[in-house]
Amino acid sequence: MSVLDVLQERGYIQQMTHEEEIRELLEKEKLTFYIGFDPTADSLHVGHFLQIMVMSHMQKAGHRPIVLIGGGTAMVGDPSGRTDMRKMLTKEEIDRNAEAFKKQMQRLIDFSNGKAIMANNADWLLNLNYIEFLRDIGVHFSVNRMLTAECFKSRLERGLSFLEFNYMLMQAYDFLELNRRYNCVMQMGGDDQWSNIIAGIELIRKKEGKQAYGMTFTLLTTSEGKKMGKTEKGAVWLDPNKTSPYEFYQYWRNIADADVEKALALLTFLPMDEVRRLGALKDKEINEAKKILAYEVTKLIHGEEEAIKAQKAAEALFESGGDLDNVPSVTVSSDVLGKKILDVLFEAKIIPSKSEGRRLIQQGGLYINNEKVESIDEYIKDDMIKDNSILIRKGKKEYHRLVIKE
């Protein structure tokens, strides 16, 4: 099976240019392609994970990925999918974030011996002469046509800065530069990047007289159309210091039944026959599929050891015979005895505010050792402490452990 068939069968591809030519190229040649990442945070998140999986599938088939860090474009901001303007970053922040990205990607992408390249568009964008850029690149862009692009249309009513309006030109120029430097012939990205990808293909044709290609893949969404990887706390990050391996595991363990097959196809390397078998399970049996999903995804991002720890922690909570060592824990002093539960949980940062804690109790969503807390005035009692710890549950799924320091 060709890599294009693999990507199509697993449900990655949304749109592509010149499908037959791309198929022939992928089967006969080892081509270089790129995906861009704006380093606007110090960690990648679940939304980026899908793009890393695409790069991994392509690399396994012998093709060379370029991870393009938007060190230049991050200083402007991509308006695609945004209703407001991005925060501008310093060069130092961008460099630090790029290093963090590479470290996270190395679990799935092999950067050794030029098998994959990490480039930074700051290398060619930051020293551009503006007048030369306008004469050389800007002349090939129609403002009328640019305004019909989805990434700009959605911003026109609220205001689109000229700074952001330049983004399409710069991304197209990135593709041109990568084509010249590394013979990169394909850009891949989320489906919201289609207009920018087409702009780059056309610029290469006009400037170099060469054919280039584009492919977009599905955005990682739930069956309800919402972005996957969002929790009450915010994004699900790939950095274990921002989202612990246990929390990461639990996110996938608890996704909706309708999303299991899609997540297995897009975010694991399990054979599709197995993905379809697991996705077809119903009622209680689907929980087995969720456990496999959670384990496989956590193993890819955090390694097998952390995946096993997270799995054991989950079993300790939902099944018998496990230990609680890997449940997120906060150490507190023994003087918590006699204190109000709300005060202790707030000080331990298990609840964001006391008003949130009161609401949780009033709605029947706070448990101590699986016993519902009935009153906002309830306090920590001696019999709540078992093996020097107290198990806290928020809602149906979120567990924490208070470890009592003797």
mmCIF file of N, CA and C in Angstrom, residues 1-12 26 33 35 49-65 108-109 188 264-272 300:
data_model
loop_
_atom_site.group_PDB
_atom_site.id
_atom_site.type_symbol
_atom_site.label_atom_id
_atom_site.label_comp_id
_atom_site.label_asym_id
_atom_site.label_seq_id
_atom_site.Cartn_x
_atom_site.Cartn_y
_atom_site.Cartn_z
ATOM 1 N N MET A 1 0.854 -1.196 0.000
ATOM 2 C CA MET A 1 0.000 0.000 0.000
ATOM 3 C C MET A 1 0.888 1.243 0.000
ATOM 4 N N SER A 2 0.611 2.201 -0.896
ATOM 5 C CA SER A 2 1.407 3.425 -0.954
ATOM 6 C C SER A 2 1.083 4.314 0.242
ATOM 7 N N VAL A 3 1.978 5.255 0.531
ATOM 8 C CA VAL A 3 1.748 6.140 1.675
ATOM 9 C C VAL A 3 0.501 6.994 1.459
ATOM 10 N N LEU A 4 0.195 7.327 0.187
ATOM 11 C CA LEU A 4 -1.017 8.103 -0.080
ATOM 12 C C LEU A 4 -2.258 7.285 0.284
ATOM 13 N N ASP A 5 -2.235 6.007 -0.048
ATOM 14 C CA ASP A 5 -3.351 5.124 0.324
ATOM 15 C C ASP A 5 -3.486 5.039 1.842
ATOM 16 N N VAL A 6 -2.323 4.951 2.536
ATOM 17 C CA VAL A 6 -2.329 4.891 4.004
ATOM 18 C C VAL A 6 -2.973 6.145 4.580
ATOM 19 N N LEU A 7 -2.540 7.314 4.091
ATOM 20 C CA LEU A 7 -3.072 8.585 4.599
ATOM 21 C C LEU A 7 -4.565 8.718 4.308
ATOM 22 N N GLN A 8 -4.981 8.241 3.129
ATOM 23 C CA GLN A 8 -6.408 8.321 2.780
ATOM 24 C C GLN A 8 -7.230 7.349 3.618
ATOM 25 N N GLU A 9 -6.740 6.125 3.768
ATOM 26 C CA GLU A 9 -7.488 5.116 4.528
ATOM 27 C C GLU A 9 -7.656 5.528 5.986
ATOM 28 N N ARG A 10 -6.622 6.162 6.553
ATOM 29 C CA ARG A 10 -6.686 6.533 7.965
ATOM 30 C C ARG A 10 -7.458 7.842 8.175
ATOM 31 N N GLY A 11 -7.814 8.529 7.101
ATOM 32 C CA GLY A 11 -8.687 9.700 7.222
ATOM 33 C C GLY A 11 -7.973 11.020 7.416
ATOM 34 N N TYR A 12 -6.674 11.084 7.046
ATOM 35 C CA TYR A 12 -5.934 12.345 7.222
ATOM 36 C C TYR A 12 -6.291 13.390 6.161
ATOM 37 N N LEU A 26 4.991 10.086 -5.156
ATOM 38 C CA LEU A 26 5.201 9.410 -3.874
ATOM 39 C C LEU A 26 5.606 7.953 -4.061
ATOM 40 N N PHE A 33 9.117 17.387 1.628
ATOM 41 C CA PHE A 33 7.891 18.150 1.888
ATOM 42 C C PHE A 33 8.071 18.932 3.188
ATOM 43 N N ILE A 35 6.017 21.045 6.630
ATOM 44 C CA ILE A 35 4.873 21.506 7.430
ATOM 45 C C ILE A 35 5.392 22.614 8.335
ATOM 46 N N PHE A 49 -0.083 17.181 17.173
ATOM 47 C CA PHE A 49 0.234 15.756 17.192
ATOM 48 C C PHE A 49 -0.154 15.102 15.866
ATOM 49 N N LEU A 50 -1.328 15.467 15.348
ATOM 50 C CA LEU A 50 -1.800 14.898 14.086
ATOM 51 C C LEU A 50 -0.808 15.208 12.965
ATOM 52 N N GLN A 51 -0.277 16.430 12.941
ATOM 53 C CA GLN A 51 0.668 16.823 11.891
ATOM 54 C C GLN A 51 1.976 16.032 12.013
ATOM 55 N N ILE A 52 2.397 15.772 13.253
ATOM 56 C CA ILE A 52 3.612 14.985 13.480
ATOM 57 C C ILE A 52 3.393 13.552 12.994
ATOM 58 N N MET A 53 2.190 13.020 13.205
ATOM 59 C CA MET A 53 1.875 11.667 12.734
ATOM 60 C C MET A 53 1.956 11.598 11.202
ATOM 61 N N VAL A 54 1.447 12.627 10.523
ATOM 62 C CA VAL A 54 1.535 12.657 9.059
ATOM 63 C C VAL A 54 2.998 12.637 8.627
ATOM 64 N N MET A 55 3.841 13.468 9.268
ATOM 65 C CA MET A 55 5.259 13.490 8.934
ATOM 66 C C MET A 55 5.895 12.127 9.167
ATOM 67 N N SER A 56 5.505 11.463 10.248
ATOM 68 C CA SER A 56 6.065 10.157 10.572
ATOM 69 C C SER A 56 5.687 9.116 9.523
ATOM 70 N N HIS A 57 4.417 9.092 9.101
ATOM 71 C CA HIS A 57 3.985 8.180 8.036
ATOM 72 C C HIS A 57 4.785 8.435 6.758
ATOM 73 N N MET A 58 4.949 9.698 6.419
ATOM 74 C CA MET A 58 5.692 10.053 5.201
ATOM 75 C C MET A 58 7.157 9.638 5.317
ATOM 76 N N GLN A 59 7.762 9.886 6.471
ATOM 77 C CA GLN A 59 9.176 9.529 6.643
ATOM 78 C C GLN A 59 9.372 8.012 6.599
ATOM 79 N N LYS A 60 8.455 7.276 7.211
ATOM 80 C CA LYS A 60 8.543 5.808 7.179
ATOM 81 C C LYS A 60 8.505 5.287 5.740
ATOM 82 N N ALA A 61 7.848 6.042 4.842
ATOM 83 C CA ALA A 61 7.760 5.648 3.429
ATOM 84 C C ALA A 61 8.963 6.146 2.629
ATOM 85 N N GLY A 62 9.925 6.770 3.311
ATOM 86 C CA GLY A 62 11.168 7.163 2.648
ATOM 87 C C GLY A 62 11.256 8.623 2.241
ATOM 88 N N HIS A 63 10.246 9.424 2.569
ATOM 89 C CA HIS A 63 10.248 10.836 2.175
ATOM 90 C C HIS A 63 10.864 11.695 3.282
ATOM 91 N N ARG A 64 11.327 12.885 2.917
ATOM 92 C CA ARG A 64 12.065 13.727 3.867
ATOM 93 C C ARG A 64 11.208 14.901 4.345
ATOM 94 N N PRO A 65 10.939 14.957 5.645
ATOM 95 C CA PRO A 65 10.169 16.084 6.182
ATOM 96 C C PRO A 65 11.068 17.291 6.498
ATOM 97 N N LEU A 108 9.025 10.784 17.322
ATOM 98 C CA LEU A 108 8.355 10.254 16.132
ATOM 99 C C LEU A 108 9.079 10.572 14.824
ATOM 100 N N ILE A 109 9.955 11.570 14.851
ATOM 101 C CA ILE A 109 10.662 11.997 13.635
ATOM 102 C C ILE A 109 12.159 11.795 13.830
ATOM 103 N N MET A 188 2.407 20.653 3.234
ATOM 104 C CA MET A 188 1.265 20.004 3.872
ATOM 105 C C MET A 188 0.868 20.839 5.086
ATOM 106 N N LEU A 264 -8.035 6.559 17.063
ATOM 107 C CA LEU A 264 -7.164 5.399 16.839
ATOM 108 C C LEU A 264 -6.533 5.448 15.439
ATOM 109 N N ALA A 265 -7.326 5.855 14.450
ATOM 110 C CA ALA A 265 -6.827 5.910 13.067
ATOM 111 C C ALA A 265 -5.791 7.011 12.880
ATOM 112 N N LEU A 266 -6.064 8.173 13.458
ATOM 113 C CA LEU A 266 -5.208 9.343 13.230
ATOM 114 C C LEU A 266 -3.983 9.398 14.142
ATOM 115 N N LEU A 267 -4.094 8.853 15.354
ATOM 116 C CA LEU A 267 -3.079 9.110 16.370
ATOM 117 C C LEU A 267 -2.349 7.858 16.867
ATOM 118 N N THR A 268 -2.543 6.724 16.206
ATOM 119 C CA THR A 268 -1.770 5.529 16.539
ATOM 120 C C THR A 268 -1.319 4.880 15.226
ATOM 121 N N PHE A 269 -0.430 3.893 15.354
ATOM 122 C CA PHE A 269 0.020 3.135 14.188
ATOM 123 C C PHE A 269 -0.625 1.748 14.155
ATOM 124 N N LEU A 270 -1.665 1.537 14.935
ATOM 125 C CA LEU A 270 -2.349 0.238 14.912
ATOM 126 C C LEU A 270 -2.880 -0.045 13.506
ATOM 127 N N PRO A 271 -2.834 -1.302 13.040
ATOM 128 C CA PRO A 271 -3.384 -1.633 11.712
ATOM 129 C C PRO A 271 -4.860 -1.249 11.639
ATOM 130 N N MET A 272 -5.297 -0.842 10.451
ATOM 131 C CA MET A 272 -6.670 -0.353 10.314
ATOM 132 C C MET A 272 -7.710 -1.430 10.584
ATOM 133 N N LEU A 300 3.443 6.871 22.551
ATOM 134 C CA LEU A 300 4.077 7.616 21.463
ATOM 135 C C LEU A 300 4.661 8.941 21.944
#
